[in-house]
PDB file of C-alpha atoms and ligand atoms in Angstrom:
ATOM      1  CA  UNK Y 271    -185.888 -75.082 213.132  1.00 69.00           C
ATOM      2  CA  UNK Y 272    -187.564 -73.846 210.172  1.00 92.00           C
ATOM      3  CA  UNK Y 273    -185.737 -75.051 206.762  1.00 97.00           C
ATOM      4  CA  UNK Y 274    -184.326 -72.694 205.178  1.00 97.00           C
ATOM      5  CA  UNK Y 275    -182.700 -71.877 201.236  1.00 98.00           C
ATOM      6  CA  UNK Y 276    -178.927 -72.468 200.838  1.00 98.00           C
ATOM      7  CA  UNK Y 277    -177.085 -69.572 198.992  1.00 98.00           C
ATOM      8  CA  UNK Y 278    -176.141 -71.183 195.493  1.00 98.00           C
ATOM      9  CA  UNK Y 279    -172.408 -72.308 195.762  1.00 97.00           C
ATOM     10  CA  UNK Y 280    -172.101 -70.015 192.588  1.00 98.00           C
ATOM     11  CA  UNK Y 281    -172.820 -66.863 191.322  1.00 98.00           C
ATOM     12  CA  UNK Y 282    -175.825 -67.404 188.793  1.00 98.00           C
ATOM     13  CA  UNK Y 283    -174.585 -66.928 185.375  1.00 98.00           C
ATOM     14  CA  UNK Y 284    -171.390 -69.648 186.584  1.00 98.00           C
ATOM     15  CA  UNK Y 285    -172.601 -72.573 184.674  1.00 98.00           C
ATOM     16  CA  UNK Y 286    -173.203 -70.423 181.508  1.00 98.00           C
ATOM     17  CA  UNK Y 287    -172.922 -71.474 178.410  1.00 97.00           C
ATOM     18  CA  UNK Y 288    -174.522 -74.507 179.789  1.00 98.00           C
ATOM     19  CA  UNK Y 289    -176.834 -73.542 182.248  1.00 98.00           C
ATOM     20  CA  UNK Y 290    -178.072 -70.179 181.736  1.00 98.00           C
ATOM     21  CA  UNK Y 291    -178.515 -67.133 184.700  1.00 98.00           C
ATOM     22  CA  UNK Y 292    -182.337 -66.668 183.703  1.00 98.00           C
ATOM     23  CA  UNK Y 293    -182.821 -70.279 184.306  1.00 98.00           C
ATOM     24  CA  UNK Y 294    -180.243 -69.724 187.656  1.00 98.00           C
ATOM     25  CA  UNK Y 295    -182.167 -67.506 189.088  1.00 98.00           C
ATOM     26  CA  UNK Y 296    -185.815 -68.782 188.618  1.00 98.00           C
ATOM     27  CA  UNK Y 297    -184.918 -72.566 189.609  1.00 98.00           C
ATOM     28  CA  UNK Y 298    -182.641 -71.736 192.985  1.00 98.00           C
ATOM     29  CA  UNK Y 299    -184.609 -68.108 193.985  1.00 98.00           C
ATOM     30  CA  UNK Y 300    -188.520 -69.106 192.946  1.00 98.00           C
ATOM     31  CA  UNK Y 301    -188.851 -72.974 192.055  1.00 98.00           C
ATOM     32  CA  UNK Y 302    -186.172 -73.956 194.981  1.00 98.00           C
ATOM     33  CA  UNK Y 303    -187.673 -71.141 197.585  1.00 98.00           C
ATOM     34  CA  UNK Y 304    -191.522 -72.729 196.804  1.00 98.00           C
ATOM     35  CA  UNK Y 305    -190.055 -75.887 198.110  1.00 98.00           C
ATOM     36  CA  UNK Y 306    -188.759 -74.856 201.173  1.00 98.00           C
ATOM     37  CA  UNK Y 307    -191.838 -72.676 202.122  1.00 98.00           C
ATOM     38  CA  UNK Y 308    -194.261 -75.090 201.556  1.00 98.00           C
ATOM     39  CA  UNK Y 309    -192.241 -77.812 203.515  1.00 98.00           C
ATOM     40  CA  UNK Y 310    -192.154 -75.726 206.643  1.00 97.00           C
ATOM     41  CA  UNK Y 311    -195.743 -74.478 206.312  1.00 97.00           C
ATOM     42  CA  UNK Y 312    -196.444 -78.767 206.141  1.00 97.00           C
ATOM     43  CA  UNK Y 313    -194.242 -78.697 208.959  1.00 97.00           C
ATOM     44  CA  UNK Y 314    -195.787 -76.142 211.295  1.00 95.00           C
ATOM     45  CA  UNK Y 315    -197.640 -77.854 213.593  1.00 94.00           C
ATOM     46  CA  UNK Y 316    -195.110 -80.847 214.042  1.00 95.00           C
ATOM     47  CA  UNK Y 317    -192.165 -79.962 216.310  1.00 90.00           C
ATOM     48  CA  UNK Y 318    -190.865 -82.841 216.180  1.00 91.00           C
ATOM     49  CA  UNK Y 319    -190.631 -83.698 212.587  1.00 94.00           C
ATOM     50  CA  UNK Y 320    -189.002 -80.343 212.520  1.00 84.00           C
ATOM     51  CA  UNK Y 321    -185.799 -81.434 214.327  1.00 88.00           C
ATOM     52  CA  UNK Y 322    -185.227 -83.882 211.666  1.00 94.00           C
ATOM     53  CA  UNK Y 323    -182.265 -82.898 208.687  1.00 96.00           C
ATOM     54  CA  UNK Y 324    -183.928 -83.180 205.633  1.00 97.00           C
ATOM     55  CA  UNK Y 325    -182.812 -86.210 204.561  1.00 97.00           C
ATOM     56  CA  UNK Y 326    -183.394 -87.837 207.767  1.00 97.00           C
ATOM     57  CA  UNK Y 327    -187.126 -86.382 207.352  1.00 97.00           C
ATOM     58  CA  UNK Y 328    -187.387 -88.022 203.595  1.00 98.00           C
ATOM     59  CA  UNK Y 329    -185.865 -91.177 204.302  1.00 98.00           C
ATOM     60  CA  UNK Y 330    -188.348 -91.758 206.729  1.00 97.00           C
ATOM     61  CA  UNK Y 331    -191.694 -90.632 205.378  1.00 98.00           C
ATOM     62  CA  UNK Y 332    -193.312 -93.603 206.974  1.00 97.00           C
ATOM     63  CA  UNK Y 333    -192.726 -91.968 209.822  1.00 95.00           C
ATOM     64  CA  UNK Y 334    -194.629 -88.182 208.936  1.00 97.00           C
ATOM     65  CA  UNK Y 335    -198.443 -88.447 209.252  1.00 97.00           C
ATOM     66  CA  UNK Y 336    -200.499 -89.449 206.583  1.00 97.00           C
ATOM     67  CA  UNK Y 337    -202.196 -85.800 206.441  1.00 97.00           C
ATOM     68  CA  UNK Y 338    -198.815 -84.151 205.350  1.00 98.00           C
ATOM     69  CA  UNK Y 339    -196.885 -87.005 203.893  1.00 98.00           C
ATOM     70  CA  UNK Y 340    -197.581 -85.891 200.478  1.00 98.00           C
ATOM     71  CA  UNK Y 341    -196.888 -82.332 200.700  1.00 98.00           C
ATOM     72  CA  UNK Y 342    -193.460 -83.707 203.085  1.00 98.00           C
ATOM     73  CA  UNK Y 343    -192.819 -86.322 200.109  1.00 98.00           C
ATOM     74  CA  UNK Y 344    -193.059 -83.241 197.524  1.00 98.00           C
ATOM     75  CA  UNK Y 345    -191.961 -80.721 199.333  1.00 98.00           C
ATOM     76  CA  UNK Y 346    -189.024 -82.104 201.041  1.00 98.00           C
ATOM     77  CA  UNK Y 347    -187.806 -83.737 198.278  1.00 98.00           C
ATOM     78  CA  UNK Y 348    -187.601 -81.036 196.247  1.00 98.00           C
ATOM     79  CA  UNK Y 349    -185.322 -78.998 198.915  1.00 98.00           C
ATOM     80  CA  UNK Y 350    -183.116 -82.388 199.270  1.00 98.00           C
ATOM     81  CA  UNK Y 351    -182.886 -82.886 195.617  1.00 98.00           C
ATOM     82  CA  UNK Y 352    -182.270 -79.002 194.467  1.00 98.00           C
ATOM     83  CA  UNK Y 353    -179.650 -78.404 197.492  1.00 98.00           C
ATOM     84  CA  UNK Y 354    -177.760 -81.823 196.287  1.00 98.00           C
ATOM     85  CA  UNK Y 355    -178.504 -80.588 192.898  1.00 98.00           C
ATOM     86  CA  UNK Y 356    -176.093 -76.816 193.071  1.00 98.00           C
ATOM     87  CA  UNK Y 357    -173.573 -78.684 194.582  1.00 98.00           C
ATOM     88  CA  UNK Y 358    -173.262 -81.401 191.994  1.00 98.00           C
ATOM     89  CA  UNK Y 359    -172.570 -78.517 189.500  1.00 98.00           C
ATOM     90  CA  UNK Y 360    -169.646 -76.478 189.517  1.00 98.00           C
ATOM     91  CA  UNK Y 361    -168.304 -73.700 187.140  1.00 96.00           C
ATOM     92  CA  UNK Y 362    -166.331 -74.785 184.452  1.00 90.00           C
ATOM     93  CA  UNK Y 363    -166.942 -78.447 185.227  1.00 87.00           C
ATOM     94  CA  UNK Y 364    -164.315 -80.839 187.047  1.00 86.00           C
ATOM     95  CA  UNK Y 365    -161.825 -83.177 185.852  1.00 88.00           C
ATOM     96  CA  UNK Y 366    -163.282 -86.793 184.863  1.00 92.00           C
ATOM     97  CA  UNK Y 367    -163.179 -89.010 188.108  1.00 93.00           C
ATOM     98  CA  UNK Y 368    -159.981 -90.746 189.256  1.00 89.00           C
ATOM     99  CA  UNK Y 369    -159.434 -93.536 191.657  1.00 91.00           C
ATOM    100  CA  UNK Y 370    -161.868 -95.382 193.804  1.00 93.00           C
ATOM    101  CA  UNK Y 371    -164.614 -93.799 192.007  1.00 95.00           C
ATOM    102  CA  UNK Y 372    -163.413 -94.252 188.405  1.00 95.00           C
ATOM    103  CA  UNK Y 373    -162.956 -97.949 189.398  1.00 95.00           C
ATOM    104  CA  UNK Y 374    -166.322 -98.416 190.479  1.00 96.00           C
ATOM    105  CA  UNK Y 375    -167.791 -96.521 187.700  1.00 97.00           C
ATOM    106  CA  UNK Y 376    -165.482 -99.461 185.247  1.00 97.00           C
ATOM    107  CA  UNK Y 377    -167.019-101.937 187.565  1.00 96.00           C
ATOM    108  CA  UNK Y 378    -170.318-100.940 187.368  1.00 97.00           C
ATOM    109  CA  UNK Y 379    -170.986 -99.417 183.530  1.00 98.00           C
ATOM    110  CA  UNK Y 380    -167.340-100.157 181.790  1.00 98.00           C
ATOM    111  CA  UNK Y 381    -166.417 -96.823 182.107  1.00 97.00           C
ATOM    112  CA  UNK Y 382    -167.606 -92.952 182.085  1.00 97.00           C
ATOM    113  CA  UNK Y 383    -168.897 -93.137 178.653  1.00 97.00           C
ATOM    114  CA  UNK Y 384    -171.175 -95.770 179.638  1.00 98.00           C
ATOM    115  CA  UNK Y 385    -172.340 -94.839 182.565  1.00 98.00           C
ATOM    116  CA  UNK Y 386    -173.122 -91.004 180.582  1.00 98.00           C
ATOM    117  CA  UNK Y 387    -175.414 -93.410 178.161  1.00 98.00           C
ATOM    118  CA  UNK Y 388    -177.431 -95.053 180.313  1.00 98.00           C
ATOM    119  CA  UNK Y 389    -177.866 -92.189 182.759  1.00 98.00           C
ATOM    120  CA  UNK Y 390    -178.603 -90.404 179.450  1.00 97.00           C
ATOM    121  CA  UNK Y 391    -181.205 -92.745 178.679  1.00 97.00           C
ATOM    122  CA  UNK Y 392    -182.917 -93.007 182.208  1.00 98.00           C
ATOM    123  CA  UNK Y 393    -183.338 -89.154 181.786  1.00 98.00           C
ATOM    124  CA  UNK Y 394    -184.435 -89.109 178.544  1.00 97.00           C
ATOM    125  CA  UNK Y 395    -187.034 -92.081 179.295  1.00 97.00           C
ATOM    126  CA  UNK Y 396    -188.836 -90.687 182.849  1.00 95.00           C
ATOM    127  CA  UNK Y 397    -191.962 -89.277 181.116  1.00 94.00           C
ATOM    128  CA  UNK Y 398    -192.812 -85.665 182.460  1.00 96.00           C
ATOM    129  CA  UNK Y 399    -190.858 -84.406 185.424  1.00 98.00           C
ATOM    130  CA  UNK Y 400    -188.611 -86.138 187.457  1.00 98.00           C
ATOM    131  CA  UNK Y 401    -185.075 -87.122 188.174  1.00 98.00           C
ATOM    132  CA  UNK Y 402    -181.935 -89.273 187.044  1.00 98.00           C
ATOM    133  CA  UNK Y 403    -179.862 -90.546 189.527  1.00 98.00           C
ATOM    134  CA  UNK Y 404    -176.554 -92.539 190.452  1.00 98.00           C
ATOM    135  CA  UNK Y 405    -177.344 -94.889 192.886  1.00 98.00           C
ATOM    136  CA  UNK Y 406    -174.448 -96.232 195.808  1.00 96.00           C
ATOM    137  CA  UNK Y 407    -175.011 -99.724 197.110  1.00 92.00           C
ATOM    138  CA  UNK Y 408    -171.346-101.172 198.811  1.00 86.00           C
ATOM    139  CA  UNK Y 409    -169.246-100.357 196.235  1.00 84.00           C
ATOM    140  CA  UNK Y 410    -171.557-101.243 193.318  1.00 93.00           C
ATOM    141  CA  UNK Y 411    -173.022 -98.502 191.279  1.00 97.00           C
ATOM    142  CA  UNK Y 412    -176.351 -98.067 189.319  1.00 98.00           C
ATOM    143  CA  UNK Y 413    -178.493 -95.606 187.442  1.00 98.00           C
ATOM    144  CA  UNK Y 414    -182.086 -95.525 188.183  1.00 98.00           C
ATOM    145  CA  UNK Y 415    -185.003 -92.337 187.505  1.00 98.00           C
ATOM    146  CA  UNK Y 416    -187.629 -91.187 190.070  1.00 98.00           C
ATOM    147  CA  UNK Y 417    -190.841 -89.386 189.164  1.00 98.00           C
ATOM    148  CA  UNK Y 418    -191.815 -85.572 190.278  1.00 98.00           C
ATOM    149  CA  UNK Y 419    -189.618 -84.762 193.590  1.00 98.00           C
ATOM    150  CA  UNK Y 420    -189.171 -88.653 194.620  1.00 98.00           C
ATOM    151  CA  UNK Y 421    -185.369 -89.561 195.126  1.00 98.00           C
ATOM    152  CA  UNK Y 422    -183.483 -93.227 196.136  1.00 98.00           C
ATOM    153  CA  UNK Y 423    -183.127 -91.446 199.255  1.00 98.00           C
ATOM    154  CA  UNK Y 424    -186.787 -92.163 200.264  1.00 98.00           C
ATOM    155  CA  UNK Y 425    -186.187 -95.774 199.659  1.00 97.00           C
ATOM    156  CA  UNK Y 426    -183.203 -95.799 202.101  1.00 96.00           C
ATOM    157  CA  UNK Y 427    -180.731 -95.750 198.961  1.00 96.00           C
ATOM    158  CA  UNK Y 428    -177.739 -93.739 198.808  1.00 96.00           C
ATOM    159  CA  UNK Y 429    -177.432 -91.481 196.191  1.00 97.00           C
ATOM    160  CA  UNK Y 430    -174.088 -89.737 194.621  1.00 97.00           C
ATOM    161  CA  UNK Y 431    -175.331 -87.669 191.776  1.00 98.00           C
ATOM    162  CA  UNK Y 432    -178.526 -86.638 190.152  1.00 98.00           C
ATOM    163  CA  UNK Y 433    -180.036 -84.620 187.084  1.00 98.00           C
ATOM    164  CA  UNK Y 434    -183.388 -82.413 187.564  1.00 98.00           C
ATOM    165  CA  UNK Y 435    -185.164 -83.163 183.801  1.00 98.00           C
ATOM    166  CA  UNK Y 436    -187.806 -80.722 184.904  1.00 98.00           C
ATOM    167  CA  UNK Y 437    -188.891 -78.679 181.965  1.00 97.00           C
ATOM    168  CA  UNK Y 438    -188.141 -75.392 184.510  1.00 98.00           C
ATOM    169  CA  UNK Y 439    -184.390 -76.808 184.343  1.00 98.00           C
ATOM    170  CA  UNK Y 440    -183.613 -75.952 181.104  1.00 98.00           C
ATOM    171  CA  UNK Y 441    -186.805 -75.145 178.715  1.00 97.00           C
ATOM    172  CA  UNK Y 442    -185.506 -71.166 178.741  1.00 97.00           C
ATOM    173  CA  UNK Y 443    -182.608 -72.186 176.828  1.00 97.00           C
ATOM    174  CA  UNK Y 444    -182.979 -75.584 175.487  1.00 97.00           C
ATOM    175  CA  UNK Y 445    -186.651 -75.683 174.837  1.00 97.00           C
ATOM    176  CA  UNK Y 446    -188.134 -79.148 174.572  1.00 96.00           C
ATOM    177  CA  UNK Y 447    -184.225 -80.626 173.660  1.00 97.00           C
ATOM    178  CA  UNK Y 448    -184.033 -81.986 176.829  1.00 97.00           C
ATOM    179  CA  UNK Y 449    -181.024 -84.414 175.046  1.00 97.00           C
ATOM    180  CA  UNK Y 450    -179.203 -81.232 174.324  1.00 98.00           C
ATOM    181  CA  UNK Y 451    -179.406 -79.678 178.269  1.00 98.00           C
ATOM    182  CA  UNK Y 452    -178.108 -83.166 179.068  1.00 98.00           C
ATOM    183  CA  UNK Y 453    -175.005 -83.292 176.754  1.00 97.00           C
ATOM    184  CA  UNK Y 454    -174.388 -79.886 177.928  1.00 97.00           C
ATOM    185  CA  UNK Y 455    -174.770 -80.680 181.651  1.00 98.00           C
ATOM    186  CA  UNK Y 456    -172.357 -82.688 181.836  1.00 97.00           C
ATOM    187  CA  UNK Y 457    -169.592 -79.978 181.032  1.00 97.00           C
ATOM    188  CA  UNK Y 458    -170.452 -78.818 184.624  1.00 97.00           C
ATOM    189  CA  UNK Y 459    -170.582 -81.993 186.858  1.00 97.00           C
ATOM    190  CA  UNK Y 460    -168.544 -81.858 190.103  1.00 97.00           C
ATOM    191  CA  UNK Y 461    -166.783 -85.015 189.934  1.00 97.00           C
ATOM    192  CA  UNK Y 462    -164.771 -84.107 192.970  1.00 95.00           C
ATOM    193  CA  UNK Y 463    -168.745 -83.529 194.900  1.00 96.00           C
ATOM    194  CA  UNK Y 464    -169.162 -86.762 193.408  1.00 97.00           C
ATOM    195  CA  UNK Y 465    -165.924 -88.498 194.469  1.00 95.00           C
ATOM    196  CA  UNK Y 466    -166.713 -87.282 198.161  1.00 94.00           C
ATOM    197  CA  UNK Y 467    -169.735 -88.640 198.628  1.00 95.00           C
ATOM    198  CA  UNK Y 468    -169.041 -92.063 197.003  1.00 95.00           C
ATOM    199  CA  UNK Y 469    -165.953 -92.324 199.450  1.00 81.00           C
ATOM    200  CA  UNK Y 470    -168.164 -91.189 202.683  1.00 68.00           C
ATOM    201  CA  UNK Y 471    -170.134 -93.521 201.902  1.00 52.00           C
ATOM    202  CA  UNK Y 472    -170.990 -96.883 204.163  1.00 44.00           C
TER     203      UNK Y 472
HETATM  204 MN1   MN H1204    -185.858 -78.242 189.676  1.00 65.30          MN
END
């Protein structure tokens, strides 16, 4: 089965003031599309890497042959990231995280305000395009970045949220301030999308 383009959870002016439509539109209908065109055209003559789900397909890029791994690795992880991406976003934002989740995050960074600075700082340090992610090992949490369309995933980590600090994710409003679309990004986390997968978690 061909991959295909989820529907944003959202219409695409829903995260504005924060995330603008323009920007909407052009990541999930253009930038998000590319990615899952030029994963199945990668994928065309290999049946069998076809039947995989897509993170079952980038967790084990060992696996894909050597002659489409790179176009898998950026390819697929673009879909993965940008379809985990919508979801961790929600209109209006969510309330701040309660329970197990909130006790981890204590655990882990001290509390929310700490883990917002040093996810804040992985995304502000990954030079050129790339990722910032909350990573899930047991219950322990950390923040690490990836380069281009690389996520945890592909290193059999488990990840529970995650920031795109491409430039096409926010220069149309926020220009080079990529610390200003971060401060405002967080106004629409999903903490409950969040919560969820923390507590399905192994
Ligand atoms: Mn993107």
């Amino acid at each position: 089965m061909p991959h295909t383009l989820p529907p944003l959870p959202y219409a695409y002016n829903a995260l504005e003031p924060h995330i603008d439509e323009q920007t909407m539109r052009i990541h999930h209908d253009k930038h998000h599309d590319a990615y899952v065109n030029n994963l199945n055209a990668a994928l065309k003559d290999h049946p069998d890497l076809d039947k995989l789900s897509i993170e079952d397909l980038i967790a084990n890029l060992s696996k894909v042959p050597e002659s489409i791994r790179t176009a898998v690795r950026n390819n697929g992880g673009g879909h993965y990231n940008h379809t985990l991406f919508w979801e961790l976003m929600t209109p209006g934002g969510d309330k701040e995280p309660t329970g197990p989740l909130a006790s981890a995050i204590s655990s882990a960074f001290g509390g929310l305000a700490q883990l917002k600075e040093q996810f804040q700082k992985a995304a502000m340090g990954r030079f050129g395009s790339g990722w910032a992610w909350v990573v899930q090992s047991g219950s322990t949490l950390s923040i690490e970045s990836t380069p281009n369309q690389d996520c945890p995933v592909m290193d059999g980590k488990k990840v529970i949220l995650g920031c795109d600090v491409w430039e096409h994710a926010y220069y149309l409003k926020y220009q080079n301030k990529r610390a200003d679309y971060l401060t405002a990004w967080w106004n629409v986390v999903n903490w409950s999308k969040v919560a969820e997968r923390f507590s399905g978690a192994a």
